[in-house]
Coordinates of C-alpha atoms in Angstrom, one line a residue:
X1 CA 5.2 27.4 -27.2
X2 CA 1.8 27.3 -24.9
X3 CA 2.7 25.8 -21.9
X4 CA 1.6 22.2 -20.9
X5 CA -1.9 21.8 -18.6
X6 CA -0.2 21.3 -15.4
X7 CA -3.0 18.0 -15.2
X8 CA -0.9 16.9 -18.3
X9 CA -1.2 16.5 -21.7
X10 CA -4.9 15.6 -23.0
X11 CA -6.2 16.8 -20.0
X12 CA -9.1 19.2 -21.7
X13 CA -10.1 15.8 -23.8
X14 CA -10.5 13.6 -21.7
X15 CA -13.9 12.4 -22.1
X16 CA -14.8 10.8 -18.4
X17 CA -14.9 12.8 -15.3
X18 CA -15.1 10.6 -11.9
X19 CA -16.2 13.2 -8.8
X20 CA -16.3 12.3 -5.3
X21 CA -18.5 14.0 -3.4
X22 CA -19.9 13.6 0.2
X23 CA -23.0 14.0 2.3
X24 CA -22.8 17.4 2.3
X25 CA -23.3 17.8 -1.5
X26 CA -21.9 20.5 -3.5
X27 CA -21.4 22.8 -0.8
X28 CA -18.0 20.1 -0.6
X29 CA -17.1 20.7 -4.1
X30 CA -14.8 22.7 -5.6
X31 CA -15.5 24.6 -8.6
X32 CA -13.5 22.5 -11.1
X33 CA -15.9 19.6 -9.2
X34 CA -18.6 21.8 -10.1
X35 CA -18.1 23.0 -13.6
X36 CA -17.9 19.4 -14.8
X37 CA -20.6 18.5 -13.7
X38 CA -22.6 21.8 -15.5
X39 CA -20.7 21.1 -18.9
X40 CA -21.9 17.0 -18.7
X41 CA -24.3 15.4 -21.2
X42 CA -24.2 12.7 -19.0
X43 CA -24.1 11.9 -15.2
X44 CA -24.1 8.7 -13.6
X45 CA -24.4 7.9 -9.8
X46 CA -26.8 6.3 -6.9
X47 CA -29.9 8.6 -6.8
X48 CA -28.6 9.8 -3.6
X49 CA -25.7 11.1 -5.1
X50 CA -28.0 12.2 -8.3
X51 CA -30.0 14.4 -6.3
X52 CA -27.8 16.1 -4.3
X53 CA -26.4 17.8 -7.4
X54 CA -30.0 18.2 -9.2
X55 CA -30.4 21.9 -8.6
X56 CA -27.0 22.1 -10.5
X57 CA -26.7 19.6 -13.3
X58 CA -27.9 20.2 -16.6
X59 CA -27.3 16.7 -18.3
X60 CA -29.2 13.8 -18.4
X61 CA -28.8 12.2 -15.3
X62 CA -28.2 8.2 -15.5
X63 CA -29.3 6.2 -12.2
X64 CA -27.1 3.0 -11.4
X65 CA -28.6 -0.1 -12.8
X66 CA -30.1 -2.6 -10.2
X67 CA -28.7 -4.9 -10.3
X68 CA -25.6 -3.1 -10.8
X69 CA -23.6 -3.5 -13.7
X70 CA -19.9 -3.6 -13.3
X71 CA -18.9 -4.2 -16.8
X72 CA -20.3 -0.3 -17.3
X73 CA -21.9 -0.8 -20.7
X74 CA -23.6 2.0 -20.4
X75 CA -21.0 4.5 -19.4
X76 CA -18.6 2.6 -22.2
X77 CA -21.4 3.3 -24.6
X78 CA -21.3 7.0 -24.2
X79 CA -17.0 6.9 -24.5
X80 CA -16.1 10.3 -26.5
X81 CA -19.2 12.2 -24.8
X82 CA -18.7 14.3 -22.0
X83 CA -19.5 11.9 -18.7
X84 CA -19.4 12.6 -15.3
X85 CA -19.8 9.2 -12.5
X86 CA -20.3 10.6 -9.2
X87 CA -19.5 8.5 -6.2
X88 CA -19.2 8.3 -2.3
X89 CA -16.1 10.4 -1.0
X90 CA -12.5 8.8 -2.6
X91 CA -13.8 6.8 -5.9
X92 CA -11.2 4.4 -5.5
X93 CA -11.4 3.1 -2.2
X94 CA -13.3 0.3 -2.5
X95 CA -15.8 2.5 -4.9
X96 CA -16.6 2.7 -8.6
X97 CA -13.4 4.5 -9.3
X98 CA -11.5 1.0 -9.4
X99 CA -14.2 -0.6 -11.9
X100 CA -14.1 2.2 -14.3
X101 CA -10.1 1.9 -14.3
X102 CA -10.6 -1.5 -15.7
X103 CA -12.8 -0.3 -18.7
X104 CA -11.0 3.0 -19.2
X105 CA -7.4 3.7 -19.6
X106 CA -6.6 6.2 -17.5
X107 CA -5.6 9.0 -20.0
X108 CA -9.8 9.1 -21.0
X109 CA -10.7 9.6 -17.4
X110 CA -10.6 12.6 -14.8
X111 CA -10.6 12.1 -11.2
X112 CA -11.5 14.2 -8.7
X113 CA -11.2 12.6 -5.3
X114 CA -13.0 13.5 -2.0
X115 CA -12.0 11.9 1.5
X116 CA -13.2 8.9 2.1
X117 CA -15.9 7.9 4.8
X118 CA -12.7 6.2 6.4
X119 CA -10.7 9.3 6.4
X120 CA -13.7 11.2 7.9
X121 CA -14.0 8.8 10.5
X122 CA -10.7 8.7 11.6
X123 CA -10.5 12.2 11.4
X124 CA -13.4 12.3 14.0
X125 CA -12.3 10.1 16.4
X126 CA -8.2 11.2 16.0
X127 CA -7.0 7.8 14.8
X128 CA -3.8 7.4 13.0
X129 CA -4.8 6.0 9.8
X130 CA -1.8 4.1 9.3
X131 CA -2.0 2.4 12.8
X132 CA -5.4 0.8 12.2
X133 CA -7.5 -1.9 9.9
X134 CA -9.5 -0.9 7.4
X135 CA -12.2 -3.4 5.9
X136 CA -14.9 -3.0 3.4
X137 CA -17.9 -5.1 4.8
X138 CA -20.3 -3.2 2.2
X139 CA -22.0 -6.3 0.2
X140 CA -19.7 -8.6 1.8
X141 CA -19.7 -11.4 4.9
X142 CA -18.9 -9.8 8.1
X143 CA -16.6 -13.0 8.2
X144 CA -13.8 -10.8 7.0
X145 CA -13.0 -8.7 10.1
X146 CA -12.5 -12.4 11.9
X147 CA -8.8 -11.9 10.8
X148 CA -8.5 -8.3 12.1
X149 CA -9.3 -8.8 15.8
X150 CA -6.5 -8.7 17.8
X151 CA -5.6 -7.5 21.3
X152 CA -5.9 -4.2 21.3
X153 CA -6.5 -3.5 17.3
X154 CA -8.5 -0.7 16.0
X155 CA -11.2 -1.3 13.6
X156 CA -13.2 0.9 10.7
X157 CA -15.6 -1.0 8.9
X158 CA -17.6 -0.1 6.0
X159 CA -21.2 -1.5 6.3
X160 CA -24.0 -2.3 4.0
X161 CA -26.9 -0.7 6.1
X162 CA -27.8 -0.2 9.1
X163 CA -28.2 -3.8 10.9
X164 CA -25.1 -4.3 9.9
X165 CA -23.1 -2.7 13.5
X166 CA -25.9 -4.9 15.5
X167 CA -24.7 -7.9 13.3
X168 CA -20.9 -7.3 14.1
X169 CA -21.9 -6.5 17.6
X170 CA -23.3 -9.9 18.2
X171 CA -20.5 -11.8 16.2
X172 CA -18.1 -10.0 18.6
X173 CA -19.4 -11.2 21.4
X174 CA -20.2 -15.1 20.6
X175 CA -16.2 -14.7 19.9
X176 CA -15.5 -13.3 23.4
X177 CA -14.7 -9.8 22.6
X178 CA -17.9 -8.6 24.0
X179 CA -16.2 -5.6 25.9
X180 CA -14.9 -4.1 23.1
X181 CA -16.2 -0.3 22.4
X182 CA -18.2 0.0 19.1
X183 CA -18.8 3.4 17.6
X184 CA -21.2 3.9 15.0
X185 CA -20.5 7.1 12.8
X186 CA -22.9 7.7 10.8
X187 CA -24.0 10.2 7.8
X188 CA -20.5 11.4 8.1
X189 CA -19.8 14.8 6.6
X190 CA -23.2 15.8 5.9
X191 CA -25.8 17.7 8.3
X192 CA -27.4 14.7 9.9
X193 CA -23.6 13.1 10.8
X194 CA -24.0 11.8 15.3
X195 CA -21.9 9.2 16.7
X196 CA -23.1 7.2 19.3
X197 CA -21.3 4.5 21.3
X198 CA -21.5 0.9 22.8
X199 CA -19.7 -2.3 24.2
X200 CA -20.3 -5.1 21.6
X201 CA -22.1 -7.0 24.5
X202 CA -24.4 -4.4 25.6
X203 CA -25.2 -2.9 22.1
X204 CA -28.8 -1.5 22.0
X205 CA -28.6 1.5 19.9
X206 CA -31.5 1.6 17.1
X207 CA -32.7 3.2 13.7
X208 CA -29.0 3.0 12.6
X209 CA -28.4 5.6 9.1
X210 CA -27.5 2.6 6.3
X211 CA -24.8 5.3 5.7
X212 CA -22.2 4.5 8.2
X213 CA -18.8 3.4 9.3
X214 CA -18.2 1.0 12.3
X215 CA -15.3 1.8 14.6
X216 CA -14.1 -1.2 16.6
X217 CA -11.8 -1.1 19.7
X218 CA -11.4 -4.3 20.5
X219 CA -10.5 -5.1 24.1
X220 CA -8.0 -8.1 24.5
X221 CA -9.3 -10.3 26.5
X222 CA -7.7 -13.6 26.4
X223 CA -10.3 -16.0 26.2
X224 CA -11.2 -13.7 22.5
X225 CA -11.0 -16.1 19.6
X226 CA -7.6 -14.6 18.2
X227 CA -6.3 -16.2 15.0
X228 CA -2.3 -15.8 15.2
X229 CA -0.8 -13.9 12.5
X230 CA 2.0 -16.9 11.9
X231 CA 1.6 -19.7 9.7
X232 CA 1.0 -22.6 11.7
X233 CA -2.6 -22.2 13.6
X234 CA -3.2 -24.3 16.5
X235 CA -5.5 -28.0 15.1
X236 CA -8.5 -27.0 17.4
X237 CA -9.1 -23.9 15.3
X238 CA -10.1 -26.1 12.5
X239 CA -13.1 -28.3 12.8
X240 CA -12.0 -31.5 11.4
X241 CA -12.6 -35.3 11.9
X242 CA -8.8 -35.8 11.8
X243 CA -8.4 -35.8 8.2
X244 CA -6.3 -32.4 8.6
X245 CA -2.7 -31.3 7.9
X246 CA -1.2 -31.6 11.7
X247 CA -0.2 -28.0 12.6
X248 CA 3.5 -28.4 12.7
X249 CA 3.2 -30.3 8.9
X250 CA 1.2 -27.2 8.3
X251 CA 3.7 -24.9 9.0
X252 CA 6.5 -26.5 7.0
X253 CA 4.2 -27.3 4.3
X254 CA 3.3 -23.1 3.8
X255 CA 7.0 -22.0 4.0
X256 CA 7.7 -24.3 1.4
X257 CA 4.5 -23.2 -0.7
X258 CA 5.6 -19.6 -0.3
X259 CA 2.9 -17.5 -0.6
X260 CA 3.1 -14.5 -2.7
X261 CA 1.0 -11.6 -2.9
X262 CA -2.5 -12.8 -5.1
X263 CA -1.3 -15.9 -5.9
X264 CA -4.2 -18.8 -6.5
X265 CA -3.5 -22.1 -4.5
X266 CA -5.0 -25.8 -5.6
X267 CA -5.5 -27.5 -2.4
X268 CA -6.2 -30.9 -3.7
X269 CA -7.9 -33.3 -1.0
X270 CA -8.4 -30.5 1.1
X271 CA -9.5 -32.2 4.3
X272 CA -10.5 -29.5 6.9
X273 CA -9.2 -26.6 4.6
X274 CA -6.3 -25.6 6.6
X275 CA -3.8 -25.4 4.1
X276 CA -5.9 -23.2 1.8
X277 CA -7.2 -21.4 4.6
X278 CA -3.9 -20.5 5.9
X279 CA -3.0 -19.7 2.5
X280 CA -5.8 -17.0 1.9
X281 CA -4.8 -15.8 5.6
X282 CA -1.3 -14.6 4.5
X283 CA -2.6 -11.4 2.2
X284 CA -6.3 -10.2 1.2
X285 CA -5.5 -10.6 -2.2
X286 CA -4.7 -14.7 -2.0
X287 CA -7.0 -17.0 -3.9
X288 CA -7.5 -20.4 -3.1
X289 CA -9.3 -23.3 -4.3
X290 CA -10.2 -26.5 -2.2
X291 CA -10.9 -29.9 -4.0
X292 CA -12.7 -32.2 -2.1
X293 CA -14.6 -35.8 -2.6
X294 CA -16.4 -36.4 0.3
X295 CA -19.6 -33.9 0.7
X296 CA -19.4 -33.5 4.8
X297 CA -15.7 -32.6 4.8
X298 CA -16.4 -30.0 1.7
X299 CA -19.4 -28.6 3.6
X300 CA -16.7 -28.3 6.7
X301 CA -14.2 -26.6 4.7
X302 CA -16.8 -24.1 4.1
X303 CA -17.6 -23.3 7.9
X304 CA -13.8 -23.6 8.5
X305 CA -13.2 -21.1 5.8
X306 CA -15.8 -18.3 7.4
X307 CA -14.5 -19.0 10.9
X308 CA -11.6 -17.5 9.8
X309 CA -12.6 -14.8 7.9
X310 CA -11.9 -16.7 4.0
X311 CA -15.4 -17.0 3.1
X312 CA -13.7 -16.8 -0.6
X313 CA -11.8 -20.1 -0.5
X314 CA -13.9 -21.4 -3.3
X315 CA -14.6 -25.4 -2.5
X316 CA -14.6 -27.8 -5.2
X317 CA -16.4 -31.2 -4.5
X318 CA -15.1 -33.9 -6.7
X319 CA -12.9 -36.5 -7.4
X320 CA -9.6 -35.5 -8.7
X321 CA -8.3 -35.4 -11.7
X322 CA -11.3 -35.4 -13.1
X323 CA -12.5 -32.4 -11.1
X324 CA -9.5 -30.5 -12.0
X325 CA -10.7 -29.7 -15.0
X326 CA -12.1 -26.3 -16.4
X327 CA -10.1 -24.8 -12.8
X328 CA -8.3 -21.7 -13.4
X329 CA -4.3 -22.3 -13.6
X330 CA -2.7 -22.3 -10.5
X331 CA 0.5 -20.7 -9.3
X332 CA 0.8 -23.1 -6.8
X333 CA -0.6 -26.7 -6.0
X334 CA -1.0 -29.1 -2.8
X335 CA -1.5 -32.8 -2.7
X336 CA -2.3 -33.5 1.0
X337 CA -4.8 -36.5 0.3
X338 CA -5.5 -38.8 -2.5
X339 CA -2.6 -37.9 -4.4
X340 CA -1.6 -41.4 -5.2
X341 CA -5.1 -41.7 -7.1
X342 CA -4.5 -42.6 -10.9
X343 CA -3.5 -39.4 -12.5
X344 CA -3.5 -36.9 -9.6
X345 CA 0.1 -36.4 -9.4
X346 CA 0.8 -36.3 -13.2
X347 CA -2.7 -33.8 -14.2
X348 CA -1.1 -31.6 -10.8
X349 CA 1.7 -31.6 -12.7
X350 CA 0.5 -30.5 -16.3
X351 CA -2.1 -28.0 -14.7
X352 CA 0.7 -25.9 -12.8
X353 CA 1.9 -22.3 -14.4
X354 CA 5.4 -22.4 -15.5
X355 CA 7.3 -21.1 -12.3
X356 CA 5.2 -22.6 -10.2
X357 CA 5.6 -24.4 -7.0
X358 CA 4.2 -28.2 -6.3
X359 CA 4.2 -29.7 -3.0
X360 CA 3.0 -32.7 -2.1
X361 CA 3.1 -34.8 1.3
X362 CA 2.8 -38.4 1.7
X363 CA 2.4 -40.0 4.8
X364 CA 1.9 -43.8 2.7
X365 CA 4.3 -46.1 1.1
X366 CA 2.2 -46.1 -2.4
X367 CA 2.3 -42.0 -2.3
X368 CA 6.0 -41.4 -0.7
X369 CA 6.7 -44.0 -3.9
X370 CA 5.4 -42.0 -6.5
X371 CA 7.3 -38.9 -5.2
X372 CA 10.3 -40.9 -5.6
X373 CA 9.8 -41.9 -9.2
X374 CA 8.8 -37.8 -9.7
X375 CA 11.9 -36.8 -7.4
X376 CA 14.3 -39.0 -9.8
X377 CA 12.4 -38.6 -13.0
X378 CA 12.2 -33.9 -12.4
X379 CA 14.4 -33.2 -10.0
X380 CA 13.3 -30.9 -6.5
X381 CA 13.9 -31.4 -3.3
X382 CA 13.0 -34.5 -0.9
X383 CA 12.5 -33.6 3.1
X384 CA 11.1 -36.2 5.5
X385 CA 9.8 -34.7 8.5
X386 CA 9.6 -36.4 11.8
X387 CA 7.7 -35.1 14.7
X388 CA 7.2 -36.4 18.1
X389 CA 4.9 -35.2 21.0
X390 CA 5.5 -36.0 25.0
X391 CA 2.6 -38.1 26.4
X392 CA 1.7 -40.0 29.0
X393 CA 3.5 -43.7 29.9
X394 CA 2.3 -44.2 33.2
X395 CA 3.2 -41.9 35.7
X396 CA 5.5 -40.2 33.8
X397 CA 6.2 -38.6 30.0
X398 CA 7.7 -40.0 27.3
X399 CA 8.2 -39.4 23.3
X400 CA 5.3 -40.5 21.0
X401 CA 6.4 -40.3 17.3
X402 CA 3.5 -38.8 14.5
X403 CA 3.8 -40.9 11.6
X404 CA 6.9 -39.1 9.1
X405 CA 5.6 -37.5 6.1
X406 CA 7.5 -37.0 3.1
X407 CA 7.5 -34.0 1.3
X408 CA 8.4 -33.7 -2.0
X409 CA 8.5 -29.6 -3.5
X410 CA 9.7 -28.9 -6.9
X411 CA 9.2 -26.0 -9.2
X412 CA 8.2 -25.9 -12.6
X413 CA 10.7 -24.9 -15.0

């Protein structure tokens, strides 16, 4: 018996071949890299990437769509032809690799991966890849690397073009980290690749290639607008007009929500945001969604959320219930305000995905008594929470109580 491919079973039929290849063109490819792309009826890719194998290819070639098309109708339409997508280094790192995958099962599809622009770039500046942040900023808000600066952290961003390092550059510095060292890689692995360096604060340099990677170094200085990597964050990194979930509340209230890894959150009377904020903050793949009825503190949750680098917290501005409708089903819920509105509680309750979590405060007597008659009538747990803050009397200090919220958490069975 023939020995199996040592690519697996299938291998010679698969129908979809997905090649990373760099700046430097086919002179970076190998020859199985090369001699799919020869036997391909097909090739899809950026016209950059088109051209650089032109002198080579002998199928049709296919340019992206503009707008781009990520349900790939026209790569599905081809399925049992030979196909060939060519993308920017590793295909799936934050590239078309990871669409395709969604359309494709993996046993039609070939992959051949090269590095990455954010493996090049650390290999030119001799960063340890798993000591640093990575963030794709390519057709998203710069908001995102908010999160990421830290004393000391090192930074490589993928860009759109290139304003973007000037636009990072600036952002840096109305945040105080204005001495922090930017180096802009650019064209990397391909004959017109340079580097060239400068402070956030000071950063002058011009005609920047689109294609390029932004290394940050950011330099702690303590007056930097850090965003704590605990749950918790201090009230004055929230805009708010003191309709907000006091920090210490806040912190209870998210250990008890217990964020897991891409889990969508219903903040409902979302106030500043915090809660859904502070939600997204815990993993890059956490969805939130903020319902709010009054239009100047939904406009606020919006600044709130790109101030701390959750420009996705999707804001909903309504009345609940009768905004909850159509919403996606939640794996967890919050009722911080208006949740003794007819039907909140009840539609919260209907809404939620078996297994769950619900928690809702109440600070009132008609709120803390509905959470009784819910506590009695589905069981959960009951906390009261009590917090008191030294201020003032006089000349001296003395213990001035918050008003005690309630908390009532319960998970659907």
């Amino acid at each position: 018996m023939p020995a199996e491919s040592p690519r697996g079973a299938g291998y010679a039929s698969k129908w979809l071949t997905v090649i990373g290849i760099g700046e430097d063109g086919l002179a970076g490819l190998g020859d199985e890299a090369k001699q799919r792309i020869a036997d391909a009826e097909f090739i899809f890719g950026g016209k950059r990437h088109l051209a650089l194998v032109a002198s080579f290819a002998k199928g049709e070639p296919r340019p992206w769509p503009v707008p781009f098309d990520a349900g790939m109708a026209d790569v599905l339409a081809l399925a049992g032809r030979k196909v060939c997508v060519l993308a920017s280094g590793d295909p799936f790192f934050h590239g078309v690799g990871a669409t395709l995958a969604r359309k494709v099962e993996p046993r039609e599809m070939h992959v051949i991966p090269a590095p990455s622009a954010v493996s090049l770039a650390a290999a030119r500046l001799g960063w340890a890849l798993q000591d640093i942040e990575t963030v794709s900023l390519h057709g998203r808000p710069l908001d995102l690397i908010r999160p990421l600066l830290q004393p000391n952290a090192r930074i490589l961003a993928l860009t759109s073009d290139g304003d973007a390092p000037a636009a990072i550059a600036r952002l840096l510095t109305e945040l105080d980290f204005g001495a922090s060292r930017l180096t802009v890689l650019e064209a990397l692995g391909g004959p017109n690749e340079k580097q060239r360096v400068a402070r956030a604060d000071a950063f002058d340099l011009e005609n920047v290639n689109p294609l390029n990677v932004l290394a940050v170094e950011i330099d702690s200085n303590p007056q930097g607008r850090v965003l704590p990597l605990t749950v918790g964050l201090a009230d004055h990194l929230f805009d708010h007009d003191g309709q907000i979930t006091k920090r210490e509340i806040r912190a209870v209230t998210l250990s008890t929500l217990a964020p897991r890894r891409g889990e969508l959150l219903w903040d409902i009377g979302a106030g500043s945001g915090s809660i859904g904020i502070e939600w997204m903050l815990a993993h890059p793949l956490m969805r939130a969604i903020a319902i709010e009825a009054d239009p100047g503190r939904a406009a606020r949750i919006h600044r709130n959320a790109a101030a701390c680098g959750v420009p996705g917290l999707v804001v909903v501005e309504g009345n609940a219930p009768k905004a909850l409708a159509g919403l996606e089903m939640p794996d967890a819920i919050f009722i911080g305000g208006g949740g003794s509105d007819t039907g909140v509680l009840n539609t919260a309750i209907k809404a939620l995905r078996p297994g769950g979590r619900l928690v809702a405060n109440a600070v009132t007597l008609e709120m803390e008594t509905l959470l009784l008659a819910q506590h009695l009538k589905l069981g959960g747990d009951l906390t009261r929470i009590d917090i008191s803050r030294a201020s003032p009397v006089g000349s001296m200090q003395a213990w001035r109580p918050a008003m005690p919220v309630t908390q009532w958490n319960w998970v659907k069975p």
